[in-house]
mmCIF file of C-alpha atoms in Angstrom:
data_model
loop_
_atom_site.group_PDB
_atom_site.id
_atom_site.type_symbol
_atom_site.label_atom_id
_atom_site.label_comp_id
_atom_site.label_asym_id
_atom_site.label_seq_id
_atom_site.Cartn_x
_atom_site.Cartn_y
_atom_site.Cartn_z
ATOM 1 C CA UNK A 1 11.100 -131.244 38.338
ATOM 2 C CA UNK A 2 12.151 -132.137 34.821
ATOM 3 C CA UNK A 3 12.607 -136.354 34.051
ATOM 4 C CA UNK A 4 15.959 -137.621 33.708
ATOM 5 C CA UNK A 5 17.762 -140.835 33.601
ATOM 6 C CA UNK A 6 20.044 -140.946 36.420
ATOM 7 C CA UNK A 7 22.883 -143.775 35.889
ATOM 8 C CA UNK A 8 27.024 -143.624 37.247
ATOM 9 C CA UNK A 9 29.995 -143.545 35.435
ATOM 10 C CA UNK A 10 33.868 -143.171 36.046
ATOM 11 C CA UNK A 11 36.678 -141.761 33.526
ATOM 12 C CA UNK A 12 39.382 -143.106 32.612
ATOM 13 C CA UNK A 13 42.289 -140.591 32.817
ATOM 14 C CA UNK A 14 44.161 -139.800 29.332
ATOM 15 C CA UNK A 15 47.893 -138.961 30.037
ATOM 16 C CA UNK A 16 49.361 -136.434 28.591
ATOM 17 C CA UNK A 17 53.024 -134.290 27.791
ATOM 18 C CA UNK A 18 52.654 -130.803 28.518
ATOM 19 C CA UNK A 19 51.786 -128.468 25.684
ATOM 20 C CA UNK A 20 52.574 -124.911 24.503
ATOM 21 C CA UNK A 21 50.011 -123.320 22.565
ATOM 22 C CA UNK A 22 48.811 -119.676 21.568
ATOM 23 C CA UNK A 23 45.255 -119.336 19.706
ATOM 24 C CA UNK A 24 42.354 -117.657 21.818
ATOM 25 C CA UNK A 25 39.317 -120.669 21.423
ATOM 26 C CA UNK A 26 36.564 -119.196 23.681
ATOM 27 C CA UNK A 27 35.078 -116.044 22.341
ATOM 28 C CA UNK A 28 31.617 -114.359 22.829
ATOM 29 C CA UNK A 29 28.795 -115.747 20.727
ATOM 30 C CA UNK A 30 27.994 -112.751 17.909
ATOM 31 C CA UNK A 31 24.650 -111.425 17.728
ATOM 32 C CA UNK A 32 21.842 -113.175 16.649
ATOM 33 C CA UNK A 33 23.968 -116.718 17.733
ATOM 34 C CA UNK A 34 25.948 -118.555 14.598
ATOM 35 C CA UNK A 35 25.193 -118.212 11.229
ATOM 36 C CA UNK A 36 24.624 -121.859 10.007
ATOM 37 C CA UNK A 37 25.153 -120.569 6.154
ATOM 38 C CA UNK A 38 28.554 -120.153 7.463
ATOM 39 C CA UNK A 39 29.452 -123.989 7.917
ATOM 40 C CA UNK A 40 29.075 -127.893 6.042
ATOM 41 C CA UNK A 41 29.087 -130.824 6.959
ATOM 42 C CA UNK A 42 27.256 -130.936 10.213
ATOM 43 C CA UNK A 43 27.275 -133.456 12.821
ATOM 44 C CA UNK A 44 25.177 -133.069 16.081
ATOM 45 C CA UNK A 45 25.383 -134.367 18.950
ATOM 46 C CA UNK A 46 23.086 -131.509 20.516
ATOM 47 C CA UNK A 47 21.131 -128.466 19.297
ATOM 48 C CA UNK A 48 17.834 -126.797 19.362
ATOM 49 C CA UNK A 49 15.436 -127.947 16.816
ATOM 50 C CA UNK A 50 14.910 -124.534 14.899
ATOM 51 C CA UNK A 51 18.690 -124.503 15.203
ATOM 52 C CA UNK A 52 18.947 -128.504 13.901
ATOM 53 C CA UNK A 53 16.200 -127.099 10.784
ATOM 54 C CA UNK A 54 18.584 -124.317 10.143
ATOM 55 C CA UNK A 55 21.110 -126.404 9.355
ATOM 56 C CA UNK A 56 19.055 -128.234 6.608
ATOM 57 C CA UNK A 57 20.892 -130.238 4.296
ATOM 58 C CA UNK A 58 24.181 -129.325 5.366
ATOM 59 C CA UNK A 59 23.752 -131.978 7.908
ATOM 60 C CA UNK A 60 26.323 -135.058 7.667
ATOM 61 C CA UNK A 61 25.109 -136.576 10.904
ATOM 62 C CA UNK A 62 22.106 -136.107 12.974
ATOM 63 C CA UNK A 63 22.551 -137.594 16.511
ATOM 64 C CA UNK A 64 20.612 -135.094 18.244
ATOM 65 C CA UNK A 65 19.113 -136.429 21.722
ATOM 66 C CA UNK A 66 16.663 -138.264 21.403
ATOM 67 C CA UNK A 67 13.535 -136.798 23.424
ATOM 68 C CA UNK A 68 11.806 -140.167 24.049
ATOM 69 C CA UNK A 69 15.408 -141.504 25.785
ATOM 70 C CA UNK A 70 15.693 -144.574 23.462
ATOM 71 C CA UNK A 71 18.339 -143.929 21.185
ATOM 72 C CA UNK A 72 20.401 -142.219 23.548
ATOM 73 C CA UNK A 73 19.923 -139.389 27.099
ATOM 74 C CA UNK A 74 21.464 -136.930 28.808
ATOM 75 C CA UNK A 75 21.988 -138.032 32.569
ATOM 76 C CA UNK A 76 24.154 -137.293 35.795
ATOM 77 C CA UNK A 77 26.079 -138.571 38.084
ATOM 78 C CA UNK A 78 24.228 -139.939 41.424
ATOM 79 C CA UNK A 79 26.127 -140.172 44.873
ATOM 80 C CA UNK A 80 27.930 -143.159 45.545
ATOM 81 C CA UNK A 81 26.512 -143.600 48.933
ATOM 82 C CA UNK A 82 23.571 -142.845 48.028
ATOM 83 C CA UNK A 83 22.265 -143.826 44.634
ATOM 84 C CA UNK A 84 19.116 -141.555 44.879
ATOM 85 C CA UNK A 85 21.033 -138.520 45.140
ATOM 86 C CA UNK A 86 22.575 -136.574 42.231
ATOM 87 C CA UNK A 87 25.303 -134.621 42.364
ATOM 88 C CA UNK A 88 24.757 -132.587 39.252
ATOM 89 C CA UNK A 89 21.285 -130.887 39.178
ATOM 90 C CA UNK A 90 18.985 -129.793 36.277
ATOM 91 C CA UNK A 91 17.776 -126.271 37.519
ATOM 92 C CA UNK A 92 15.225 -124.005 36.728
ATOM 93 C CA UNK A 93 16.697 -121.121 34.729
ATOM 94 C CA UNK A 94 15.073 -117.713 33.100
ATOM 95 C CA UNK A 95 17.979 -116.874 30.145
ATOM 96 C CA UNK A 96 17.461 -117.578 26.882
ATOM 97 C CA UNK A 97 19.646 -119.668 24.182
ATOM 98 C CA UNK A 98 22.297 -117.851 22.409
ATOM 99 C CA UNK A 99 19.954 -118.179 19.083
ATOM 100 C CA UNK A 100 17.023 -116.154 21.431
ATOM 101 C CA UNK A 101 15.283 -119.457 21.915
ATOM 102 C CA UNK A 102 14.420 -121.558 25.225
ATOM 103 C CA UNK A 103 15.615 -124.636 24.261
ATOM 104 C CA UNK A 104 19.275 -125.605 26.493
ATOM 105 C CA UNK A 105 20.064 -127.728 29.185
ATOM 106 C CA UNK A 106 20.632 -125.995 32.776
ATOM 107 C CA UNK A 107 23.353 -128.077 35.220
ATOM 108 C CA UNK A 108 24.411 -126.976 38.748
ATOM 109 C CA UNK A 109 26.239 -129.514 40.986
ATOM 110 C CA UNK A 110 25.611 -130.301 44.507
ATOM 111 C CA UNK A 111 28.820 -131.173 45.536
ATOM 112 C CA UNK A 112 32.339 -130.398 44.078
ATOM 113 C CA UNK A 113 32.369 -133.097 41.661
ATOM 114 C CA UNK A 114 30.399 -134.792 39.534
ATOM 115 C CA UNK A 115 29.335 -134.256 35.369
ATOM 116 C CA UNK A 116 26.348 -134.803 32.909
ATOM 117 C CA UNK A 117 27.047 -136.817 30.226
ATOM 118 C CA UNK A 118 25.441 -137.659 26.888
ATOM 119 C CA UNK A 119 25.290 -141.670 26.142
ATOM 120 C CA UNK A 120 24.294 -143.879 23.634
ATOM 121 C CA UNK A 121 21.317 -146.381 24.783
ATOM 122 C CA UNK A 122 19.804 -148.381 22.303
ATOM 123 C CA UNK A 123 21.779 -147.139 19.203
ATOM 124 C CA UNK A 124 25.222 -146.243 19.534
ATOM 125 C CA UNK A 125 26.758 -143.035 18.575
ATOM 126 C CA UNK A 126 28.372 -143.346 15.543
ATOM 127 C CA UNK A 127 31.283 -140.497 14.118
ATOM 128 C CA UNK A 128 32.823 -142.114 11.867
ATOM 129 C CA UNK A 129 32.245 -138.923 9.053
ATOM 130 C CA UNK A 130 34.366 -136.518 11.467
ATOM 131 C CA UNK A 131 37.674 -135.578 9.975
ATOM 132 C CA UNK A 132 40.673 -133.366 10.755
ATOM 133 C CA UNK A 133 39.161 -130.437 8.914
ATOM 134 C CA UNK A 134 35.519 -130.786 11.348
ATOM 135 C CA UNK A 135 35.401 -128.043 14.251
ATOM 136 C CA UNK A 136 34.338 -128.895 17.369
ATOM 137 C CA UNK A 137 31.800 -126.350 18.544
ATOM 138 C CA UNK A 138 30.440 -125.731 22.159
ATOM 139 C CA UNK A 139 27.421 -123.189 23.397
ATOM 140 C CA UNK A 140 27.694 -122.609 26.692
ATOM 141 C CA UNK A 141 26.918 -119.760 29.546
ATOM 142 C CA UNK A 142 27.921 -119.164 33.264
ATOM 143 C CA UNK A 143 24.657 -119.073 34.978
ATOM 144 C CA UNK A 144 26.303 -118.977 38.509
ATOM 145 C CA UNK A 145 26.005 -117.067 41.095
ATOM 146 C CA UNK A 146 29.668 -115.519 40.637
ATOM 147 C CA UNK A 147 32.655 -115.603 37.869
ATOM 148 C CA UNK A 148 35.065 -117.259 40.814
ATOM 149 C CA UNK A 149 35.518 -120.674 40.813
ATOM 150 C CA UNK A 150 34.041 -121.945 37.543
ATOM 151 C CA UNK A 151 35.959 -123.914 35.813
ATOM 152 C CA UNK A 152 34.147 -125.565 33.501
ATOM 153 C CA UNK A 153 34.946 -128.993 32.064
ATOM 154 C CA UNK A 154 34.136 -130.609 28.221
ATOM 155 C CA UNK A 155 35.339 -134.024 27.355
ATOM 156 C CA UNK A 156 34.488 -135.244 23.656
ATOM 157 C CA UNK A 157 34.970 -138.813 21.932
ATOM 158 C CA UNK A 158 35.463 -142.165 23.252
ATOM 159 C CA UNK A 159 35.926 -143.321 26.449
ATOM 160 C CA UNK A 160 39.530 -143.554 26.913
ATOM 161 C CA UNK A 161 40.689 -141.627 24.252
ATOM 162 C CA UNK A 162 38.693 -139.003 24.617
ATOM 163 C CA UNK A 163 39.339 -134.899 24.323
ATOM 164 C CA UNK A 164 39.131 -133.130 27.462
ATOM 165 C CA UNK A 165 39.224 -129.305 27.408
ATOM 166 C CA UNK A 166 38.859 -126.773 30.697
ATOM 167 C CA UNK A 167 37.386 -123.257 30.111
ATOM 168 C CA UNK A 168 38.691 -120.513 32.466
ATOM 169 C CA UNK A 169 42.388 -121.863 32.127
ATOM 170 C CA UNK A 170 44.810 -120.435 29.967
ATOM 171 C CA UNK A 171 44.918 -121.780 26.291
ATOM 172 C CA UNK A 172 47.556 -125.093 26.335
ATOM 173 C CA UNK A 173 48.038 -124.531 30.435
ATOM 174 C CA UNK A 174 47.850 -128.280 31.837
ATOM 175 C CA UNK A 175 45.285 -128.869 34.911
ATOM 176 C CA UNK A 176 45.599 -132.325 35.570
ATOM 177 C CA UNK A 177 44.582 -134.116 32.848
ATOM 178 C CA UNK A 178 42.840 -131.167 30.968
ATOM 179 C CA UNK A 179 43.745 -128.463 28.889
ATOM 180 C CA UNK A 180 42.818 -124.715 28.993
ATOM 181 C CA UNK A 181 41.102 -123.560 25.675
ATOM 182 C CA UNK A 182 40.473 -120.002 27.059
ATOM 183 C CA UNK A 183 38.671 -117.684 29.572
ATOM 184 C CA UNK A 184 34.933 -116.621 29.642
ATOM 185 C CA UNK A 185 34.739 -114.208 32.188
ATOM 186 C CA UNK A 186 31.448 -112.871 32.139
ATOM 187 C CA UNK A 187 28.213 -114.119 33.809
ATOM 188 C CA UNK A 188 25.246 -114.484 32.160
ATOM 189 C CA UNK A 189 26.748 -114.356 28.762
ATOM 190 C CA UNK A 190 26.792 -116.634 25.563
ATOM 191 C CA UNK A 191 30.066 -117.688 24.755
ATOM 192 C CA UNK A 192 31.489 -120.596 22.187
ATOM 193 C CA UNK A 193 34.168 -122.826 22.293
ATOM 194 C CA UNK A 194 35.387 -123.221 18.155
ATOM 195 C CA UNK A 195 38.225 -125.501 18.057
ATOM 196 C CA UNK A 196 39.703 -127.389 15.153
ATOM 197 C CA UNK A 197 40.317 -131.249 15.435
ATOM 198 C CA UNK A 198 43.150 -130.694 13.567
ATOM 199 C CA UNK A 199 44.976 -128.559 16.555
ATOM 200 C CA UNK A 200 43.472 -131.806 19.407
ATOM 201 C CA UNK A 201 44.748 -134.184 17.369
ATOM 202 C CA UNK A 202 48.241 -133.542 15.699
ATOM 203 C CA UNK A 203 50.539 -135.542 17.402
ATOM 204 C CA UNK A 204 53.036 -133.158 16.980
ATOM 205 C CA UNK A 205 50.862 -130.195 17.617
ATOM 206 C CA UNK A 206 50.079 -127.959 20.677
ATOM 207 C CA UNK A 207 47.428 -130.456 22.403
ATOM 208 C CA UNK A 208 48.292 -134.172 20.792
ATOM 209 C CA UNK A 209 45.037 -136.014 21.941
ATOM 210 C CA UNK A 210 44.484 -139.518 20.693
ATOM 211 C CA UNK A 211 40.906 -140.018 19.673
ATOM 212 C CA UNK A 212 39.837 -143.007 17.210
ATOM 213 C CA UNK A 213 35.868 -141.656 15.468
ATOM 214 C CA UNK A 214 36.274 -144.852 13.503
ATOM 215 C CA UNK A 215 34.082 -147.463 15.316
ATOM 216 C CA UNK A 216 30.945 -146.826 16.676
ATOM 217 C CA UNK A 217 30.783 -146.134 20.505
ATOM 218 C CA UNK A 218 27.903 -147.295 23.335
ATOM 219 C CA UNK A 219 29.422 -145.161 25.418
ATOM 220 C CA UNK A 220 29.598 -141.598 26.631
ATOM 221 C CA UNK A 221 30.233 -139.655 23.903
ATOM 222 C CA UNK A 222 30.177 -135.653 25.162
ATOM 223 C CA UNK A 223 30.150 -134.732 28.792
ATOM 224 C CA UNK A 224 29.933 -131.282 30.863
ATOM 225 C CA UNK A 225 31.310 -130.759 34.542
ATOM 226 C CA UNK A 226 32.688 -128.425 36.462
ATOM 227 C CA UNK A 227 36.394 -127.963 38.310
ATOM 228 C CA UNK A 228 37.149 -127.338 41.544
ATOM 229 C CA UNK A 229 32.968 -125.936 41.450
ATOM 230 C CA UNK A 230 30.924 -124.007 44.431
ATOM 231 C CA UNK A 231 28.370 -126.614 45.293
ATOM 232 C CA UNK A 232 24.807 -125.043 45.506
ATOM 233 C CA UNK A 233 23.354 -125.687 48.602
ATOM 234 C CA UNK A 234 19.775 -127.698 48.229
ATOM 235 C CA UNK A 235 17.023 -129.177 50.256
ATOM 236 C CA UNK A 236 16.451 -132.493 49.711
ATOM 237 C CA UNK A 237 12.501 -133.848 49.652
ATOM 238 C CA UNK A 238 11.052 -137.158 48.960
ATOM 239 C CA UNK A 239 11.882 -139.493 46.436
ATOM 240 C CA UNK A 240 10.359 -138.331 42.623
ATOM 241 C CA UNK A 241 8.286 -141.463 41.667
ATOM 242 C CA UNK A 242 9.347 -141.368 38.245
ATOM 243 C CA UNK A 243 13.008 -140.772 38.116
ATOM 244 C CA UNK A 244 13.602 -142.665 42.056
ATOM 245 C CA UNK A 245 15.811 -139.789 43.015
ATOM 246 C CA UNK A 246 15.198 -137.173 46.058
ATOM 247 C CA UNK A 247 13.085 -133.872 44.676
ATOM 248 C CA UNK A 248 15.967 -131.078 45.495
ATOM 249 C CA UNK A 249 15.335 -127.358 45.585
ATOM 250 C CA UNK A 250 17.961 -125.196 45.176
ATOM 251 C CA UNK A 251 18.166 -122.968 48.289
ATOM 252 C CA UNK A 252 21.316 -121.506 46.944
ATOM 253 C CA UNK A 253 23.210 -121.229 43.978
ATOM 254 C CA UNK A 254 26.734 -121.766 43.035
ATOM 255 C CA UNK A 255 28.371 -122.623 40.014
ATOM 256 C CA UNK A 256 26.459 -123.198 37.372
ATOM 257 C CA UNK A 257 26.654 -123.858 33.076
ATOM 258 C CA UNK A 258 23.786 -123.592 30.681
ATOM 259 C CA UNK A 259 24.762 -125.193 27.228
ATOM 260 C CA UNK A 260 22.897 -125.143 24.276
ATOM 261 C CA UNK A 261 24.592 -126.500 21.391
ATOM 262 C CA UNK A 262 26.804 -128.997 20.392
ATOM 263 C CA UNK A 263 28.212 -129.987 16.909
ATOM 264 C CA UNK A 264 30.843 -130.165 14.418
ATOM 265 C CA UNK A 265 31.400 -128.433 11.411
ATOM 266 C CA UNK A 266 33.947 -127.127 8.598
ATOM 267 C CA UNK A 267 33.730 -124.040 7.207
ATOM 268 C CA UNK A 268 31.896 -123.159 4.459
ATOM 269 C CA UNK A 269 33.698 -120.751 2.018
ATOM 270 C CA UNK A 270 30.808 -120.538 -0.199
ATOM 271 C CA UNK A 271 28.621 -118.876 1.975
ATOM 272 C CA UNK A 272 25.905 -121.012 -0.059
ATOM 273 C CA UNK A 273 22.357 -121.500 1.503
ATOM 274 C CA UNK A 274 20.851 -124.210 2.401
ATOM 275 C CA UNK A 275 19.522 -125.535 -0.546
ATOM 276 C CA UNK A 276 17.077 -128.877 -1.322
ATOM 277 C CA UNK A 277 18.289 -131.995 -4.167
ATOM 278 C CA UNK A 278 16.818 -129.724 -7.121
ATOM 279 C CA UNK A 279 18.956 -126.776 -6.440
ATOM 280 C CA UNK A 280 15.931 -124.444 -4.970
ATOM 281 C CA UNK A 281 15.551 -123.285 -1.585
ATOM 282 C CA UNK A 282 12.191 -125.330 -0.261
ATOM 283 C CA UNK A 283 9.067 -123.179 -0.234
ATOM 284 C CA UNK A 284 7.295 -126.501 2.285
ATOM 285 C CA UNK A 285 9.986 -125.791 4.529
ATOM 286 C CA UNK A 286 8.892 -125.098 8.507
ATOM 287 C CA UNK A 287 8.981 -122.655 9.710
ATOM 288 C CA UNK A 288 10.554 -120.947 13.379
ATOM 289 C CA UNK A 289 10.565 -118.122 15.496
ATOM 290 C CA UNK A 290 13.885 -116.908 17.202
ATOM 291 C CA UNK A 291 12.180 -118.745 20.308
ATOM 292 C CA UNK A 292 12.578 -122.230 18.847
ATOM 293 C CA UNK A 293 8.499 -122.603 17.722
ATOM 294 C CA UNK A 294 7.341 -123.672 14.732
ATOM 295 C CA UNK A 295 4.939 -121.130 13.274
ATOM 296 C CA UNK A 296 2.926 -120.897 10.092
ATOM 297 C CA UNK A 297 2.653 -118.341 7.289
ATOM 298 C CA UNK A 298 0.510 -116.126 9.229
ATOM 299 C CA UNK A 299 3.488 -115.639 11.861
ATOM 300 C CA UNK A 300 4.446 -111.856 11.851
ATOM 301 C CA UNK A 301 8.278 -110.953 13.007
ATOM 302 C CA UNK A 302 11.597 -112.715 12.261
ATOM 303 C CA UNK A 303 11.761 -116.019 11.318
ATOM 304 C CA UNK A 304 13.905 -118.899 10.089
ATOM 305 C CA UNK A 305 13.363 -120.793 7.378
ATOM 306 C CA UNK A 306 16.116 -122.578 5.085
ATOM 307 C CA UNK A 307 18.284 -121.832 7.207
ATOM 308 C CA UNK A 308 17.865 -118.159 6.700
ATOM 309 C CA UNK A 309 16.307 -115.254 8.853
ATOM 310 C CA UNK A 310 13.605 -113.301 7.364
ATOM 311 C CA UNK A 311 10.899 -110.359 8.169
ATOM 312 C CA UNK A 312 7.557 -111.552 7.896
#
């Protein structure tokens, strides 16, 4: 069983008027997953590291997960009568990133509620470069054991005045207090969520949320769920020494999400490459497979480096 930090946490609902909108913001992810030379301006919050390399010095902001869990973790709910027991569970899964790589994070939930979230530990997320003109961009796959019933749920920015968006509800269609961005009706298939801030946050436009990137935030920042969810149905074992919650197999699955990316972005008209201070693409760069591993010169196949794919 993979290590995670297990901690609780409640939203605080955002009211809001009803909205009328018409753009599609869910479409499938293109071949070959999305061309970084494409975008500027970067700021992650989560992304493969070939994918994070890719990006080069496009990058704004770099607040990536931290592996070693001390600037900041990904973590789930736990059961409030029982605070060894998660309700969203990291599972075992076979399908590859939407870049061909292995790197995403797998979530299935044990009961009909509950979320993972991304939170700031011991250095708090800080946004303050995000504009209007940034795009908020979301990886994600339905790795469930049916299309019914998966409604999947992404809330981004600040606690309390933070951007909540519902997949598989039409676009601008109030559920609660969530808004549909689109459908993505296939299983097992890449799809990304490309929305402008500047359509969340006009106060006068089609979704009008209220979200402040000016101060820094030790709080949730990003966070994944699921809406009105089939539960999986687990076994639960003894208690995992190092995390001090119940070992659960999966006896059968429900809903589920894999997500593997995500950032913000404004587009890049240029088309430029990624390019080092002198002008020059960097020959020292590393070097990846479409797996996510770094390789070396003597690496034969297709490979990214500078943010470009090449034949080698």
């Amino acid at each position: 069983m993979k290590k995670n930090y297990f901690l609780s946490f409640a939203f605080a609902a955002l009211l809001m008027a009803p909205v009328a909108v018409q753009a599609q913001y869910v479409n499938e992810a293109p071949a070959g997953g999305f061309d970084f030379s494409s975008g500027k301006d970067y700021v992650v919050i989560y992304a493969p590291e070939a994918q994070v390399s890719a990006m080069g010095s496009k990058i704004l902001s770099n607040q990536n997960l931290d592996p070693n869990r001390v600037d900041n973790q990904f973590y789930y709910w736990t059961a409030q009568w029982d605070a060894k027991l998660f309700t969203l569970y990291d599972i075992e899964d076979t399908q590859k990133n939407s870049w061909g790589g292995g790197e995403k994070l797998n979530m299935t939930p044990l009961f009909e509620w509950g979320a993972g979230h991304f939170g700031a530990k011991a250095k708090p997320y800080d946004l303050s470069v995000i504009d209007e003109d940034h795009i908020l961009h979301i990886g994600f796959m339905n790795i469930g054991a049916s299309t019914a019933s998966n409604q999947f749920k992404f809330t981004f920015g600040p606690s309390n005045k933070e951007i909540q968006l519902l997949v598989n509800e039409a676009v601008g269609q109030m559920a609660g207090d969530l808004v549909g961005v689109g459908n993505a009706t296939k299983l097992n298939t890449w799809y990304y969520l490309d929305i402008p801030l500047k359509d969340l946050l006009d106060p006068e436009g089609d979704f009008g949320f209220e979200c402040d990137f000016s101060k820094p935030t030790g709080e949730i920042i990003f966070a994944v769920g699921f809406n009105d969810a089939t539960p999986s149905k687990y076994k639960q074992g003894a208690v995992d020494p190092d995390t001090g919650m119940y070992e659960i197999t999966i006896t059968e699955k429900g809903s589920a999400l894999a997500v593997d990316h995500v950032f913000l972005y404004k587009k890049d008209a240029t088309g430029m490459l990624t390019i080092n201070n002198n002008g020059m693409e960097d020959a020292n760069a590393p070097i990846y497979n479409l797996s996510g591993q770094k390789v070396d010169q003597n690496y034969r196949g297709v490979v990214i480096k500078n943010g470009r794919k090449y034949l080698q």
